[in-house]
Short mmCIF file of C-alpha atoms in Angstrom, two decimals:
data_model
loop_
_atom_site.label_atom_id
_atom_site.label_comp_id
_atom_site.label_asym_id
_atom_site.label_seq_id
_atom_site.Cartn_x
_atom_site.Cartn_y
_atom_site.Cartn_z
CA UNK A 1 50.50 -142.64 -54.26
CA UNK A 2 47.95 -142.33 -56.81
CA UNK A 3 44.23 -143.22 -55.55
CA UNK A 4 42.61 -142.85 -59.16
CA UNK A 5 42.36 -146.76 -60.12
CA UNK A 6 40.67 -147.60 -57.11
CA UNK A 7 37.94 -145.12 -57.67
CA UNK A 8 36.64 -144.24 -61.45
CA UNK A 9 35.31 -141.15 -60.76
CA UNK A 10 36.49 -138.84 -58.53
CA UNK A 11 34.10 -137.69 -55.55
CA UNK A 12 33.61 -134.83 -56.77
CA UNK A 13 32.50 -135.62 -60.17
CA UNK A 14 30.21 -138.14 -58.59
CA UNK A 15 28.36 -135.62 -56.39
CA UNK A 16 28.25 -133.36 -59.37
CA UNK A 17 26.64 -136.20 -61.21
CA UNK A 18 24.10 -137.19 -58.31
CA UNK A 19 22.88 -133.38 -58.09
CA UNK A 20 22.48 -133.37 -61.77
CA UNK A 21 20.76 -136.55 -62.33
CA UNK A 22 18.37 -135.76 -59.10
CA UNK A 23 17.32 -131.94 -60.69
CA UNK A 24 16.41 -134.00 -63.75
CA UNK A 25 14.48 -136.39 -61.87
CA UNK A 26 12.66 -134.07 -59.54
CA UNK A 27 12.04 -130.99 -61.84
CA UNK A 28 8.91 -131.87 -63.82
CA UNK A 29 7.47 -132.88 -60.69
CA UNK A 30 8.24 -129.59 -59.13
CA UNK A 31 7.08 -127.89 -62.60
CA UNK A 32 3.57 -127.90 -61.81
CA UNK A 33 0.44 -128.81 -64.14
CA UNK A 34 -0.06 -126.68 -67.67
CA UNK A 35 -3.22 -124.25 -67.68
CA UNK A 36 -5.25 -125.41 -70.61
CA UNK A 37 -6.27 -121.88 -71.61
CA UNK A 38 -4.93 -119.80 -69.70
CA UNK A 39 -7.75 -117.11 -67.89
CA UNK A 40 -5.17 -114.33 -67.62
CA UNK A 41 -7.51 -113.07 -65.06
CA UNK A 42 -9.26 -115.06 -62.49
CA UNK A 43 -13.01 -114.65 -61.52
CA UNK A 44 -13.61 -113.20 -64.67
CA UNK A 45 -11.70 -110.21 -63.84
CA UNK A 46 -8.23 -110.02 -65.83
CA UNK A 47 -5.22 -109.32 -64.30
CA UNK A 48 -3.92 -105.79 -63.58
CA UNK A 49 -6.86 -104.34 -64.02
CA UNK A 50 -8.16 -101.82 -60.98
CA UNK A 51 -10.61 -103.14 -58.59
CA UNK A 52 -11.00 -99.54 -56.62
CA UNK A 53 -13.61 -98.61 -58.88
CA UNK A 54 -16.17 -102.35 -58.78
CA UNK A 55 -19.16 -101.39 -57.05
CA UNK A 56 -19.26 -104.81 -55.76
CA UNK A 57 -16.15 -104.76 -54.08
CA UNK A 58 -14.43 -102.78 -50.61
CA UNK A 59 -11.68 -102.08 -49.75
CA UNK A 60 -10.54 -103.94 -46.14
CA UNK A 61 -6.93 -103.63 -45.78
CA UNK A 62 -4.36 -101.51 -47.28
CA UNK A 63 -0.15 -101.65 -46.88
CA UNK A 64 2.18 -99.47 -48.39
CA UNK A 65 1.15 -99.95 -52.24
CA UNK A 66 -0.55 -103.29 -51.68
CA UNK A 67 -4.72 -102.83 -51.31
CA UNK A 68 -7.01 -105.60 -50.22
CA UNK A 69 -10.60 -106.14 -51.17
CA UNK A 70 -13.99 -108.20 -49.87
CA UNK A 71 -16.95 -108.93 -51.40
CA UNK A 72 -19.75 -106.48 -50.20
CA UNK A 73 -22.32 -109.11 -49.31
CA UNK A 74 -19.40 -111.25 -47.92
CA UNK A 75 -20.78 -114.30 -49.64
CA UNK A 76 -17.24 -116.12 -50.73
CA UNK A 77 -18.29 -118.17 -53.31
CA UNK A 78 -16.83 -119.34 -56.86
CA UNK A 79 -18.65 -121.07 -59.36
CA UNK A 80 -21.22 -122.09 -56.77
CA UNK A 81 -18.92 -123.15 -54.28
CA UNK A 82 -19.17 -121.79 -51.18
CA UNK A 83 -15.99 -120.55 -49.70
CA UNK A 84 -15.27 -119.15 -45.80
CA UNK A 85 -13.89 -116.46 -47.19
CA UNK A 86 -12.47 -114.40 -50.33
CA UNK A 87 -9.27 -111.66 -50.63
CA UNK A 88 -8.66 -110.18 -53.84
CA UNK A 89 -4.97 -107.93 -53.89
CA UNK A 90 -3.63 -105.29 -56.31
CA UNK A 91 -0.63 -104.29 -56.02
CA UNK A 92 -0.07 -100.49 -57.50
CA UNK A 93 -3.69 -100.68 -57.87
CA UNK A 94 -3.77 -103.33 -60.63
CA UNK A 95 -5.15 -107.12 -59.46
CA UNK A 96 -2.66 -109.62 -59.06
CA UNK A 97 -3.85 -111.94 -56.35
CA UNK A 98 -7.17 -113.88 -55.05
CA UNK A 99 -6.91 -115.88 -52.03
CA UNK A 100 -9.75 -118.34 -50.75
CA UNK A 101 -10.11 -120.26 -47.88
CA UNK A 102 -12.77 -122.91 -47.40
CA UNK A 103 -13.67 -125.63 -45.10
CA UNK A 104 -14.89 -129.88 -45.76
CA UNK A 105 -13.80 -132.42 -47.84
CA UNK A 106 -16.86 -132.12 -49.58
CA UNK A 107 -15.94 -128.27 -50.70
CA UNK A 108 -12.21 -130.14 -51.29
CA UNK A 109 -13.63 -132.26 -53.96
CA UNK A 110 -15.96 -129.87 -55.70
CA UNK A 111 -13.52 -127.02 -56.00
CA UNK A 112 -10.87 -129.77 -57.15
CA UNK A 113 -13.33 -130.95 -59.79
CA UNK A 114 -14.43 -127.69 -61.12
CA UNK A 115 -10.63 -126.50 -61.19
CA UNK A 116 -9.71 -129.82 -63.14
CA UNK A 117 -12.54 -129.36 -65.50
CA UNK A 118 -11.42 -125.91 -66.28
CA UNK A 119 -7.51 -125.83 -66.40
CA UNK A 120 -6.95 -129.43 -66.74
CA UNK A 121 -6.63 -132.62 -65.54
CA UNK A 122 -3.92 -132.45 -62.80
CA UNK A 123 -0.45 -134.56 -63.89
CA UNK A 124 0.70 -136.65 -61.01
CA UNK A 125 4.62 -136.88 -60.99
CA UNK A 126 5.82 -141.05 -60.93
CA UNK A 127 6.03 -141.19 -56.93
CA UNK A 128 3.78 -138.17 -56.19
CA UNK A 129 0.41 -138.55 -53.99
CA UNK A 130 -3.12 -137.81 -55.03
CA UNK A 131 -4.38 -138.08 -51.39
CA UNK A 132 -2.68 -137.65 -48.18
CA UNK A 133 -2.58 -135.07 -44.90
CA UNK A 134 -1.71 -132.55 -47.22
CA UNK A 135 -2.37 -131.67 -50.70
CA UNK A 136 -0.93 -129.14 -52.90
CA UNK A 137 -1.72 -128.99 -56.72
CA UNK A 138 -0.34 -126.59 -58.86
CA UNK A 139 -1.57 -125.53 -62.35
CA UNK A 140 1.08 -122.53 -64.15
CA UNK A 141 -0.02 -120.69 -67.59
CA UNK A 142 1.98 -117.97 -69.50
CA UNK A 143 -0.04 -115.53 -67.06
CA UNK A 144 -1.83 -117.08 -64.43
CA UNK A 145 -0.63 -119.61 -61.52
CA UNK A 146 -3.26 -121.44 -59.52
CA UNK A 147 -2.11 -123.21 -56.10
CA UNK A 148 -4.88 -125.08 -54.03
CA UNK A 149 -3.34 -126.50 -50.86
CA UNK A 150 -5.64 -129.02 -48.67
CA UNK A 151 -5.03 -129.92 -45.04
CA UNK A 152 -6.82 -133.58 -44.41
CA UNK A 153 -6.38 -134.30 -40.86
CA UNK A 154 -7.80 -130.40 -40.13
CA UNK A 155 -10.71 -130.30 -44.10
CA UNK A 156 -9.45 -127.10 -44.68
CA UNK A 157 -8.03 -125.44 -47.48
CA UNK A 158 -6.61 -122.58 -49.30
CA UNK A 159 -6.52 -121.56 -52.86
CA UNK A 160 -4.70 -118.54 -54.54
CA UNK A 161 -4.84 -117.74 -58.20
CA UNK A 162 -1.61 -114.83 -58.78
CA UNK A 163 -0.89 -113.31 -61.93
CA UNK A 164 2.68 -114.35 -62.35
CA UNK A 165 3.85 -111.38 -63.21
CA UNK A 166 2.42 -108.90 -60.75
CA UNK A 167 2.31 -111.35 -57.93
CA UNK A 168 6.03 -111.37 -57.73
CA UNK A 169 6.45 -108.12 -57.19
CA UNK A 170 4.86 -107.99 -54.01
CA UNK A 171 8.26 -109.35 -52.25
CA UNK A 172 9.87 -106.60 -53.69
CA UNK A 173 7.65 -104.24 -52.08
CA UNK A 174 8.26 -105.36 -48.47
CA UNK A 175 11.46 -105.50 -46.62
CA UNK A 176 12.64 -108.73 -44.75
CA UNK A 177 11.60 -107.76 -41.91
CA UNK A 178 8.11 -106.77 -42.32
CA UNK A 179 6.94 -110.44 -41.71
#
């Protein structure tokens, strides 16, 4: 008995067509904002260069070929905004990573201004939220990748600028199992 004038499509033509027509409708969303000018660097320090040798800098933590770095006077702070506290990574000694964490909606919506003002005004996808328990805003240039997360119920937050191409590399460097 043939089924196919009671159904137009068959189902598996229409799931194909659901999963296609939902990637199209959630990608840009999931694309992240464009860096206006790109800082291929971030701090004014450009990526891949080594950080062993900055006078202003230690050396905390190391891991197999990944090295971490502090601040010397431990005063976490970027553009005038204070920050709890401030990791900067290399990875084969050349910087690809600088994490921040910081505290108060107050340091929310300065660091959110500033990072606005300098890589552009963030794009809210049709459906997205500007507020809410938890905020994450994206901005992605040829080089750099900026990520600021924001936890609401807890005011605290966490920001990492990556060079997207050495930043990658650091889940090649560790096995599965190392986390």
């Amino acid at each position: 008995m043939n089924y196919w004038p009671c159904y137009p499509f068959p189902i598996f033509l229409r799931i194909t067509f659901t999963h296609i027509f939902f990637l199209l409708a959630v990608s840009p969303s999931l694309a992240g904002t464009p860096i206006h000018n790109d800082p291929k660097g971030f701090l004014g320090i450009p990526w891949g260069v080594p950080l062993a040798d900055r006078t202003e800098l230690k050396e905390i933590d190391s891991v197999n070929i990944v090295r971490i770095f502090a601040l010397k006077d431990g005063r976490a702070e970027i553009e005038g905004i204070p920050m709890e506290s401030m990791k900067l990574y290399t990875f084969e000694g050349k910087y690809a990573r600088a994490t921040f964490h910081y505290r108060g909606n107050h340091t929310h919506e300065s660091l959110m201004n500033f990072l606005e003002a300098q890589f552009g005004k963030i794009d809210v996808a049709q459906g997205g939220m500007m507020r809410g328990l938890n905020q994450q805003y994206t901005w992605r240039g040829p080089d750099t990748e900026i990520t600021l997360t924001y936890h609401g119920f807890r005011e605290r937050g966490f920001l990492t600028a990556e060079s997207r191409i050495l930043a990658p590399l650091y889940f090649h460097a560790f096995p599965d199992q190392a986390y």
